[in-house]
Coordinates of C-alpha atoms and ligand atoms in Angstrom, one line a residue:
X1 CA -1.7 -23.7 8.0
X2 CA -3.2 -20.5 6.7
X3 CA -3.6 -19.3 10.3
X4 CA 0.2 -18.9 10.6
X5 CA 1.7 -15.6 10.3
X6 CA 4.7 -15.1 8.0
X7 CA 7.1 -15.3 10.9
X8 CA 5.5 -18.4 12.3
X9 CA 5.4 -20.1 9.0
X10 CA 9.1 -19.5 8.3
X11 CA 9.9 -21.0 11.7
X12 CA 7.9 -24.1 11.0
X13 CA 9.5 -24.3 7.5
X14 CA 12.9 -24.0 9.2
X15 CA 12.0 -26.6 11.8
X16 CA 10.9 -29.0 9.0
X17 CA 7.4 -29.2 10.5
X18 CA 5.9 -28.1 7.2
X19 CA 7.2 -27.9 3.6
X20 CA 6.9 -25.0 1.2
X21 CA 5.0 -27.2 -1.2
X22 CA 2.5 -28.0 1.5
X23 CA 2.1 -24.4 2.6
X24 CA 1.8 -23.3 -1.1
X25 CA -0.9 -25.9 -1.7
X26 CA -2.9 -24.7 1.3
X27 CA -2.9 -21.2 -0.2
X28 CA -3.7 -22.4 -3.7
X29 CA -6.7 -24.3 -2.3
X30 CA -7.9 -21.2 -0.6
X31 CA -7.4 -19.3 -3.9
X32 CA -9.5 -21.9 -5.7
X33 CA -12.2 -21.7 -3.1
X34 CA -12.5 -18.0 -2.5
X35 CA -10.5 -16.4 -5.2
X36 CA -13.5 -15.6 -7.4
X37 CA -15.6 -14.3 -4.5
X38 CA -12.9 -11.9 -3.4
X39 CA -11.7 -11.0 -6.9
X40 CA -8.3 -10.3 -5.2
X41 CA -6.1 -11.6 -8.0
X42 CA -6.0 -10.4 -11.6
X43 CA -3.7 -13.2 -12.6
X44 CA -2.9 -16.4 -10.5
X45 CA 0.3 -18.3 -11.2
X46 CA -0.3 -21.8 -9.5
X47 CA 2.3 -23.6 -11.7
X48 CA 4.9 -21.0 -11.0
X49 CA 4.0 -21.1 -7.3
X50 CA 4.5 -24.9 -7.1
X51 CA 7.8 -24.7 -8.9
X52 CA 9.0 -22.0 -6.6
X53 CA 7.9 -24.0 -3.6
X54 CA 9.7 -27.1 -4.8
X55 CA 12.9 -25.1 -5.4
X56 CA 12.5 -23.6 -2.0
X57 CA 12.2 -27.0 -0.3
X58 CA 15.3 -28.1 -2.3
X59 CA 17.3 -25.1 -1.0
X60 CA 16.3 -25.7 2.5
X61 CA 17.3 -29.4 2.5
X62 CA 20.6 -28.2 1.0
X63 CA 21.0 -25.9 4.0
X64 CA 20.8 -22.9 1.8
X65 CA 17.5 -21.4 2.9
X66 CA 17.0 -17.6 2.2
X67 CA 15.3 -15.0 4.5
X68 CA 11.7 -15.7 3.2
X69 CA 12.2 -19.1 1.8
X70 CA 8.9 -20.7 0.9
X71 CA 6.6 -17.8 1.8
X72 CA 3.7 -17.7 -0.6
X73 CA 3.0 -14.0 -1.4
X74 CA 0.8 -11.9 -3.7
X75 CA 2.4 -9.2 -5.8
X76 CA 0.5 -6.0 -6.6
X77 CA -0.1 -6.0 -10.3
X78 CA 1.8 -2.8 -10.6
X79 CA 5.1 -4.5 -10.3
X80 CA 6.5 -5.8 -13.6
X81 CA 7.2 -9.6 -13.4
X82 CA 9.2 -11.2 -16.2
X83 CA 7.0 -13.5 -18.4
X84 CA 3.9 -12.9 -16.2
X85 CA 1.2 -10.5 -17.3
X86 CA 1.3 -7.2 -15.6
X87 CA -1.7 -5.0 -16.1
X88 CA -1.8 -2.1 -13.6
X89 CA -5.5 -3.2 -13.7
X90 CA -5.8 -1.3 -17.0
X91 CA -7.3 -2.3 -20.3
X92 CA -4.2 -0.5 -21.8
X93 CA -1.9 -3.2 -20.4
X94 CA -4.4 -6.1 -20.4
X95 CA -2.0 -8.2 -22.5
X96 CA 1.3 -6.8 -21.4
X97 CA 4.0 -9.4 -20.5
X98 CA 7.1 -7.7 -19.3
X99 CA 10.6 -8.9 -20.4
X100 CA 12.1 -7.6 -17.1
X101 CA 11.6 -8.0 -13.4
X102 CA 11.0 -5.0 -11.0
X103 CA 13.6 -4.5 -8.4
X104 CA 11.2 -5.2 -5.6
X105 CA 9.9 -8.4 -7.1
X106 CA 13.4 -9.5 -7.9
X107 CA 14.5 -9.0 -4.3
X108 CA 11.6 -11.1 -3.2
X109 CA 12.5 -13.8 -5.6
X110 CA 16.1 -13.6 -4.3
X111 CA 14.7 -13.9 -0.7
X112 CA 13.0 -17.2 -1.7
X113 CA 9.4 -16.2 -1.8
X114 CA 6.8 -18.1 -3.8
X115 CA 4.6 -16.1 -6.2
X116 CA 0.9 -16.9 -6.0
X117 CA -0.3 -14.3 -8.4
X118 CA -0.7 -10.6 -9.2
X119 CA -3.1 -8.7 -7.0
X120 CA -5.9 -6.5 -8.1
X121 CA -5.8 -2.7 -7.7
X122 CA -7.2 0.6 -8.8
X123 CA -6.3 1.2 -12.5
X124 CA -2.7 2.6 -12.4
X125 CA -3.1 2.8 -8.6
X126 CA -5.5 5.7 -8.9
X127 CA -8.4 5.4 -6.5
X128 CA -9.5 4.5 -3.0
X129 CA -11.8 1.5 -3.3
X130 CA -10.1 -0.5 -6.1
X131 CA -13.3 0.2 -8.1
X132 CA -11.4 1.7 -11.0
X133 CA -9.9 -1.6 -11.8
X134 CA -10.7 -2.8 -15.3
X135 CA -11.0 -6.3 -13.8
X136 CA -13.8 -5.3 -11.3
X137 CA -13.2 -4.4 -7.6
X138 CA -11.8 -6.8 -4.9
X139 CA -14.1 -7.6 -1.9
X140 CA -13.3 -7.1 1.7
X141 CA -13.3 -10.5 3.4
X142 CA -14.8 -9.1 6.6
X143 CA -18.6 -9.5 6.7
X144 CA -18.4 -10.7 3.2
X145 CA -22.2 -10.7 2.8
X146 CA -22.2 -6.9 3.0
X147 CA -19.8 -6.6 -0.1
X148 CA -17.6 -3.9 1.5
X149 CA -14.6 -2.4 -0.2
X150 CA -11.2 -3.8 0.6
X151 CA -9.9 -0.2 0.0
X152 CA -7.5 1.0 -2.6
X153 CA -5.4 1.2 -4.5
X154 CA -3.8 -1.9 -3.0
X155 CA -7.2 -3.5 -2.3
X156 CA -6.4 -6.8 -4.0
X157 CA -3.4 -7.2 -1.8
X158 CA -5.3 -6.4 1.5
X159 CA -8.2 -8.6 0.4
X160 CA -5.8 -11.5 -0.4
X161 CA -3.9 -11.3 3.0
X162 CA -7.0 -10.7 5.1
X163 CA -8.8 -13.5 3.4
X164 CA -6.0 -16.0 3.8
X165 CA -5.3 -16.1 0.1
X166 CA -1.6 -15.0 0.6
X167 CA 0.6 -15.0 3.6
X168 CA 1.7 -11.4 2.8
X169 CA 1.6 -9.0 -0.1
X170 CA 3.3 -6.1 -1.7
X171 CA 1.6 -2.8 -2.2
X172 CA 2.4 0.7 -3.3
X173 CA 1.4 3.9 -1.5
X174 CA 1.3 7.2 -3.4
X175 CA -1.3 8.9 -1.2
X176 CA -2.5 6.1 1.2
X177 CA -2.8 3.1 -0.9
X178 CA -1.1 0.8 1.4
X179 CA -2.4 2.3 4.7
X180 CA -6.1 2.9 4.0
X181 CA -6.8 -0.6 2.5
X182 CA -4.8 -2.2 5.3
X183 CA -6.7 -0.2 8.0
X184 CA -10.2 -1.2 6.8
X185 CA -9.3 -4.9 6.4
X186 CA -7.6 -5.3 9.8
X187 CA -4.2 -5.6 8.3
X188 CA -0.8 -4.0 8.9
X189 CA 0.3 -1.7 6.0
X190 CA 3.7 0.1 6.0
X191 CA 4.5 2.9 3.8
X192 CA 8.3 3.1 4.2
X193 CA 10.5 6.3 3.9
X194 CA 10.4 7.4 0.2
X195 CA 13.3 5.9 -1.6
X196 CA 13.8 2.9 0.7
X197 CA 12.2 0.5 -1.7
X198 CA 13.1 0.9 -5.4
X199 CA 10.5 2.1 -7.9
X200 CA 12.4 0.5 -10.7
X201 CA 10.0 -1.7 -12.7
X202 CA 7.0 -0.5 -10.7
X203 CA 4.6 1.1 -13.1
X204 CA 4.7 4.8 -12.4
X205 CA 1.8 6.9 -11.1
X206 CA 3.4 9.9 -9.4
X207 CA 7.1 9.3 -9.2
X208 CA 7.9 11.7 -6.4
X209 CA 5.3 10.1 -4.2
X210 CA 5.2 6.4 -5.2
X211 CA 6.4 4.2 -2.4
X212 CA 6.4 0.3 -2.5
X213 CA 5.9 -1.4 0.9
X214 CA 4.5 -4.5 2.7
X215 CA 1.0 -5.5 3.6
X216 CA 0.9 -8.2 6.3
X217 CA -1.1 -9.7 9.2
X218 CA 1.3 -8.6 11.9
X219 CA 3.9 -5.8 12.5
X220 CA 6.7 -8.3 12.7
X221 CA 5.7 -9.8 9.3
X222 CA 5.8 -6.3 7.9
X223 CA 9.3 -5.7 9.3
X224 CA 10.5 -8.9 7.9
X225 CA 9.0 -8.4 4.4
X226 CA 10.3 -4.8 4.3
X227 CA 13.8 -6.0 5.1
X228 CA 13.7 -8.1 1.9
X229 CA 12.0 -5.4 -0.3
X230 CA 14.3 -2.5 0.7
X231 CA 17.8 -1.6 -0.4
X232 CA 19.7 0.7 -2.6
X233 CA 19.2 0.3 -6.4
X234 CA 21.7 1.9 -8.7
X235 CA 19.0 1.7 -11.5
X236 CA 16.7 4.1 -9.6
X237 CA 17.8 7.8 -9.2
X238 CA 15.7 8.4 -6.1
X239 CA 16.7 5.2 -4.4
X240 CA 18.1 5.9 -0.9
X241 CA 21.6 4.8 -0.1
X242 CA 20.3 3.2 3.1
X243 CA 19.2 -0.4 3.2
X244 CA 16.8 -1.6 5.9
X245 CA 17.4 -4.4 8.2
X246 CA 15.9 -5.1 11.6
X247 CA 15.7 -8.1 13.8
X248 CA 12.3 -9.8 14.3
X249 CA 10.6 -10.1 16.7
X250 CA 10.9 -6.3 16.9
X251 CA 12.3 -5.1 20.2
X252 CA 10.0 -3.1 22.5
X253 CA 10.5 0.7 22.4
X254 CA 8.3 1.2 25.6
X255 CA 8.3 -0.3 29.1
X256 CA 11.1 -0.8 31.5
X257 CA 11.4 2.9 32.0
X258 CA 12.1 3.7 28.4
X259 CA 11.2 7.3 27.4
X260 CA 9.3 8.1 24.2
X261 CA 7.4 11.3 23.2
X262 CA 4.4 10.5 21.1
X263 CA 2.8 13.4 19.3
X264 CA -0.8 14.0 18.1
X265 CA -1.5 16.5 15.4
X266 CA -3.5 19.5 16.7
X267 CA -5.1 20.2 13.3
X268 CA -6.6 16.8 13.1
X269 CA -8.6 17.4 16.3
X270 CA -11.2 19.3 14.3
X271 CA -11.6 16.7 11.6
X272 CA -14.8 14.7 11.9
X273 CA -14.1 11.0 12.6
X274 CA -16.5 8.3 13.8
X275 CA -17.1 7.8 17.5
X276 CA -15.6 4.3 17.3
X277 CA -12.4 5.8 15.9
X278 CA -12.3 8.5 18.6
X279 CA -12.8 5.9 21.3
X280 CA -10.2 3.4 20.0
X281 CA -7.6 6.2 19.3
X282 CA -8.0 7.4 22.9
X283 CA -7.8 3.9 24.3
X284 CA -4.6 3.1 22.3
X285 CA -3.1 6.4 23.5
X286 CA -3.8 5.6 27.1
X287 CA -2.3 2.2 26.7
X288 CA 0.9 3.8 25.4
X289 CA 0.9 6.2 28.3
X290 CA 0.6 3.5 30.8
X291 CA 3.7 2.0 29.2
X292 CA 5.5 5.2 29.9
X293 CA 5.0 7.3 26.7
X294 CA 4.7 11.0 27.1
X295 CA 2.0 12.6 25.1
X296 CA 2.6 16.0 23.3
X297 CA 0.5 18.0 20.9
X298 CA 2.3 19.1 17.8
X299 CA 1.2 21.4 14.9
X300 CA 1.4 20.8 11.2
X301 CA -0.3 24.1 10.3
X302 CA -0.9 23.2 6.5
X303 CA -1.9 19.7 7.0
X304 CA -5.5 20.3 5.9
X305 CA -4.1 21.7 2.6
X306 CA -2.3 18.5 1.9
X307 CA -5.3 17.0 -0.1
X308 CA -5.4 20.1 -2.3
X309 CA -1.6 20.0 -2.9
X310 CA -1.7 16.2 -3.5
X311 CA -4.5 16.4 -6.1
X312 CA -2.5 18.8 -8.1
X313 CA 1.0 17.2 -7.8
X314 CA -0.1 13.6 -8.3
X315 CA -2.2 14.2 -11.4
X316 CA 0.5 16.4 -12.8
X317 CA 3.1 13.7 -12.5
X318 CA 0.6 11.1 -13.7
X319 CA -0.2 13.0 -16.9
X320 CA 3.4 13.0 -17.7
X321 CA 4.0 9.4 -16.7
X322 CA 1.1 8.1 -18.7
X323 CA 2.0 9.9 -21.9
X324 CA 4.0 6.8 -22.8
X325 CA 0.9 4.7 -23.5
X326 CA 0.4 5.8 -27.0
X327 CA -0.4 2.6 -28.7
X328 CA 2.9 2.6 -30.5
X329 CA 5.4 0.6 -28.6
X330 CA 3.3 -1.6 -26.3
X331 CA -0.1 -1.8 -24.8
X332 CA -3.4 -1.5 -26.5
X333 CA -3.5 -0.2 -30.1
X334 CA -6.6 0.8 -31.9
X335 CA -5.9 1.7 -35.5
X336 CA -6.9 5.2 -36.7
X337 CA -6.7 7.2 -39.9
X338 CA -3.3 8.5 -39.1
X339 CA -0.8 8.4 -36.2
X340 CA -2.6 11.1 -34.2
X341 CA -5.9 9.3 -34.6
X342 CA -4.3 6.0 -33.5
X343 CA -3.0 7.8 -30.3
X344 CA -6.4 9.1 -29.6
X345 CA -8.3 6.0 -30.3
X346 CA -5.9 3.8 -28.3
X347 CA -5.9 6.1 -25.3
X348 CA -9.7 6.6 -25.4
X349 CA -10.2 2.8 -25.4
X350 CA -7.3 1.9 -23.1
X351 CA -7.9 4.2 -20.1
X352 CA -10.8 4.3 -17.7
X353 CA -12.7 7.4 -16.6
X354 CA -10.7 8.1 -13.4
X355 CA -7.3 7.9 -15.2
X356 CA -8.6 10.2 -17.9
X357 CA -9.8 12.6 -15.2
X358 CA -6.4 12.7 -13.6
X359 CA -4.6 13.3 -17.0
X360 CA -7.0 16.2 -17.8
X361 CA -6.4 17.7 -14.3
X362 CA -2.7 17.1 -14.6
X363 CA -2.2 18.6 -18.1
X364 CA -4.4 21.6 -16.9
X365 CA -2.3 22.4 -13.8
X366 CA 0.9 22.1 -15.8
X367 CA -0.3 24.4 -18.6
X368 CA 1.5 27.7 -18.8
X369 CA -1.6 29.7 -17.5
X370 CA -2.0 27.5 -14.5
X371 CA 1.5 26.5 -13.6
X372 CA 2.3 29.3 -11.2
X373 CA -1.2 29.5 -9.6
X374 CA -1.7 25.7 -9.1
X375 CA 1.5 23.7 -9.5
X376 CA 3.9 26.1 -7.9
X377 CA 1.5 26.8 -5.0
X378 CA 1.1 23.0 -4.4
X379 CA 4.8 22.6 -4.4
X380 CA 5.1 25.3 -1.8
X381 CA 2.5 23.7 0.4
X382 CA 4.3 20.4 0.0
X383 CA 7.6 22.1 1.3
X384 CA 5.8 23.7 4.2
X385 CA 4.3 20.4 5.3
X386 CA 7.6 18.7 5.1
X387 CA 9.2 21.5 7.1
X388 CA 6.4 21.4 9.7
X389 CA 6.9 17.6 10.2
X390 CA 10.6 18.2 10.6
X391 CA 9.9 20.8 13.3
X392 CA 7.3 18.5 15.0
X393 CA 9.9 15.8 15.2
X394 CA 12.1 18.0 17.4
X395 CA 9.2 18.1 19.8
X396 CA 8.3 14.4 19.7
X397 CA 9.7 11.2 18.5
X398 CA 6.8 9.7 16.7
X399 CA 3.3 10.9 15.8
X400 CA 0.0 9.0 16.0
X401 CA -3.1 9.8 13.9
X402 CA -6.1 7.8 12.5
X403 CA -5.7 6.0 9.2
X404 CA -9.3 6.7 8.2
X405 CA -12.4 8.4 9.6
X406 CA -14.3 5.1 9.8
X407 CA -14.7 1.6 8.8
X408 CA -15.0 -0.1 5.3
X409 CA -17.9 1.2 3.3
X410 CA -20.1 -0.8 0.9
X411 CA -18.5 -1.1 -2.5
X412 CA -21.6 0.3 -4.1
X413 CA -21.5 3.6 -2.1
X414 CA -22.2 6.4 -4.5
X415 CA -19.4 8.9 -3.9
X416 CA -18.4 11.8 -6.2
X417 CA -14.7 12.0 -7.3
X418 CA -14.2 14.8 -4.7
X419 CA -15.7 12.6 -1.9
X420 CA -13.3 9.8 -2.8
X421 CA -10.4 12.2 -2.8
X422 CA -11.4 13.5 0.7
X423 CA -11.0 10.0 2.1
X424 CA -7.2 10.4 1.7
X425 CA -7.2 13.2 4.3
X426 CA -5.2 11.3 6.9
X427 CA -2.7 9.7 4.6
X428 CA -1.5 12.1 1.8
X429 CA 0.6 14.4 3.9
X430 CA 3.1 11.6 4.7
X431 CA 3.7 11.1 1.0
X432 CA 4.2 14.8 0.4
X433 CA 6.9 14.8 3.1
X434 CA 8.3 11.4 2.2
X435 CA 8.3 10.1 5.7
X436 CA 7.4 6.6 6.9
X437 CA 4.0 5.7 8.3
X438 CA 2.5 2.4 9.4
X439 CA -1.2 1.6 9.7
X440 CA -1.8 -0.9 12.5
X441 CA -5.1 -2.4 13.7
X442 CA -6.4 -0.3 16.6
X443 CA -9.4 -2.5 17.4
X444 CA -12.8 -3.4 16.2
X445 CA -15.6 -0.8 15.9
X446 CA -19.1 -1.5 17.3
X447 CA -20.1 -2.8 13.9
X448 CA -17.4 -5.5 14.2
X449 CA -15.2 -4.1 11.5
X450 CA -11.5 -3.2 12.0
X451 CA -10.1 0.3 12.3
X452 CA -6.5 1.3 12.0
X453 CA -4.2 4.0 13.4
X454 CA -1.0 5.3 12.0
X455 CA 2.4 5.6 13.5
X456 CA 4.4 8.3 11.6
X457 CA 8.1 9.1 12.0
X458 CA 11.0 11.2 10.6
X459 CA 12.8 10.0 7.4
X460 CA 14.5 6.6 7.9
X461 CA 13.0 6.0 11.3
X462 CA 11.1 3.0 9.8
X463 CA 12.2 0.6 12.4
X464 CA 11.1 2.8 15.3
X465 CA 7.7 3.3 13.6
X466 CA 7.3 -0.4 13.4
X467 CA 8.3 -0.8 17.0
X468 CA 5.7 1.5 18.3
X469 CA 3.2 0.0 15.9
X470 CA 3.9 -3.4 17.5
X471 CA 2.9 -2.0 21.0
X472 CA -0.3 -0.8 19.5
X473 CA -1.0 -4.1 17.9
X474 CA -0.4 -5.9 21.1
X475 CA -2.7 -3.6 23.1
X476 CA -5.5 -3.8 20.4
X477 CA -5.2 -7.6 20.3
X478 CA -7.8 -8.1 17.5
X479 CA -8.2 -11.5 15.9
X480 CA -7.6 -10.9 12.2
X481 CA -7.0 -14.5 11.1
X482 CA -8.6 -15.5 7.9
X483 CA -10.8 -18.3 9.3
X484 CA -12.5 -15.9 11.6
X485 CA -12.9 -13.4 8.9
X486 CA -14.3 -15.8 6.2
X487 CA -16.4 -17.5 8.8
X488 CA -15.7 -20.9 7.2
Ligands
LIG501 N1 -6.5 7.4 -3.1 C1 -5.3 8.1 -3.6 C2 -5.5 8.4 -5.1 O1 -6.4 8.1 -5.6 C3 -4.1 7.4 -3.3 C4 -3.7 6.4 -4.4 C5 -2.3 5.7 -4.1 O2 -1.8 5.9 -3.0 N2 -1.9 5.0 -5.1 O3 -4.7 9.0 -5.7

């Protein structure tokens, strides 16, 4: 059963070939068997899952099945879930049990999903390998003996879906945290248009960049999950008025004489990527051309400055957002001599090194001496990048670029903070511009590990992005089923 995609499983559920309880048990068995090896869940919720599944089966027999009724999913542990521990992978929130439900998780409850548990991530979603988690890093299910990273920050979500420990999962993408981990685990990761999925109840990292989205095994699954996650939320001031709905299977956007201009970014030509990435990127482009796509080169002149701008803006917003963890109202509290000492001791004990590093950078760039030279310049670069994308989208319909330079690296790779930051080169610009981008498997590298490429589009072109991603998925045709991956 765990070989079924989300779309296939829903079909079988609707046909009565399988029940939600059976499907959920299959996943709970996998979690029991491989959960500790992969460390992809911080909290599992087997009793809740079985109760959800039973309720789902009852709805279906009453003829009242919802869009995703009976689908067993993992929720990134950044989304607040009522009555279920929500940690953001931080010691600060190790014992935090929210009294409210995030909008995205509520929408998924309303769509009939079954909650398997809360997926591991980088602490407060700050990182690229999920190694900053207080609960230890999740493992990539591919070539598991090599102990490779499942990516970050949504590494628990990608590890769970790739390993067959959830049929689909939620993620959040502030600078690449859905797309990078999806790419190196052979999954589909969609960062929607900023504002399409509500941030309400999703623990904040950098509010102007944070974007919830789906992580799945196929593009159709991503489209379906996104339809349930997206929608206007009156509780969230940056929530877009648009909803998102599309029919699955997605309709082809190429073939039968359809015209589509596909752009590649000139400035990325000079960026060093692996030979495999180069080969697969070219292969997928020639596939699209043979389907009738027209290739054009576009320029995003400041795109190589996106990293510098991102690593000013994101820490600045983080330092402000994380000021609320002071040991007073909730979260870890370590008693000190007086109130300030309690602040200091609680924050010193509650946050890990990377989170502290970001807050120091953030408060520095927001200080009066630095504001104009750092923060304002970064904001200008951000505006220029967004404008360049807008201009590029007058010359082409969608853009393609790699999701990463190479395949998954060993978890114990010894990288400096700046080397980690540099891994986000291909992903951060889309967050700065607020535009949708989907990482889709492009094929397997010579070492047998998956590589992903991104389809990028103008704001609210999410459906088109997914449609083109589906063509790439079909052309690449890799087998990313969990049984092949786990080799058992
Ligand atoms: N790797 C990036 C960072 O560390 C992106 C994180 C994210 O998208 N949440 O900030």
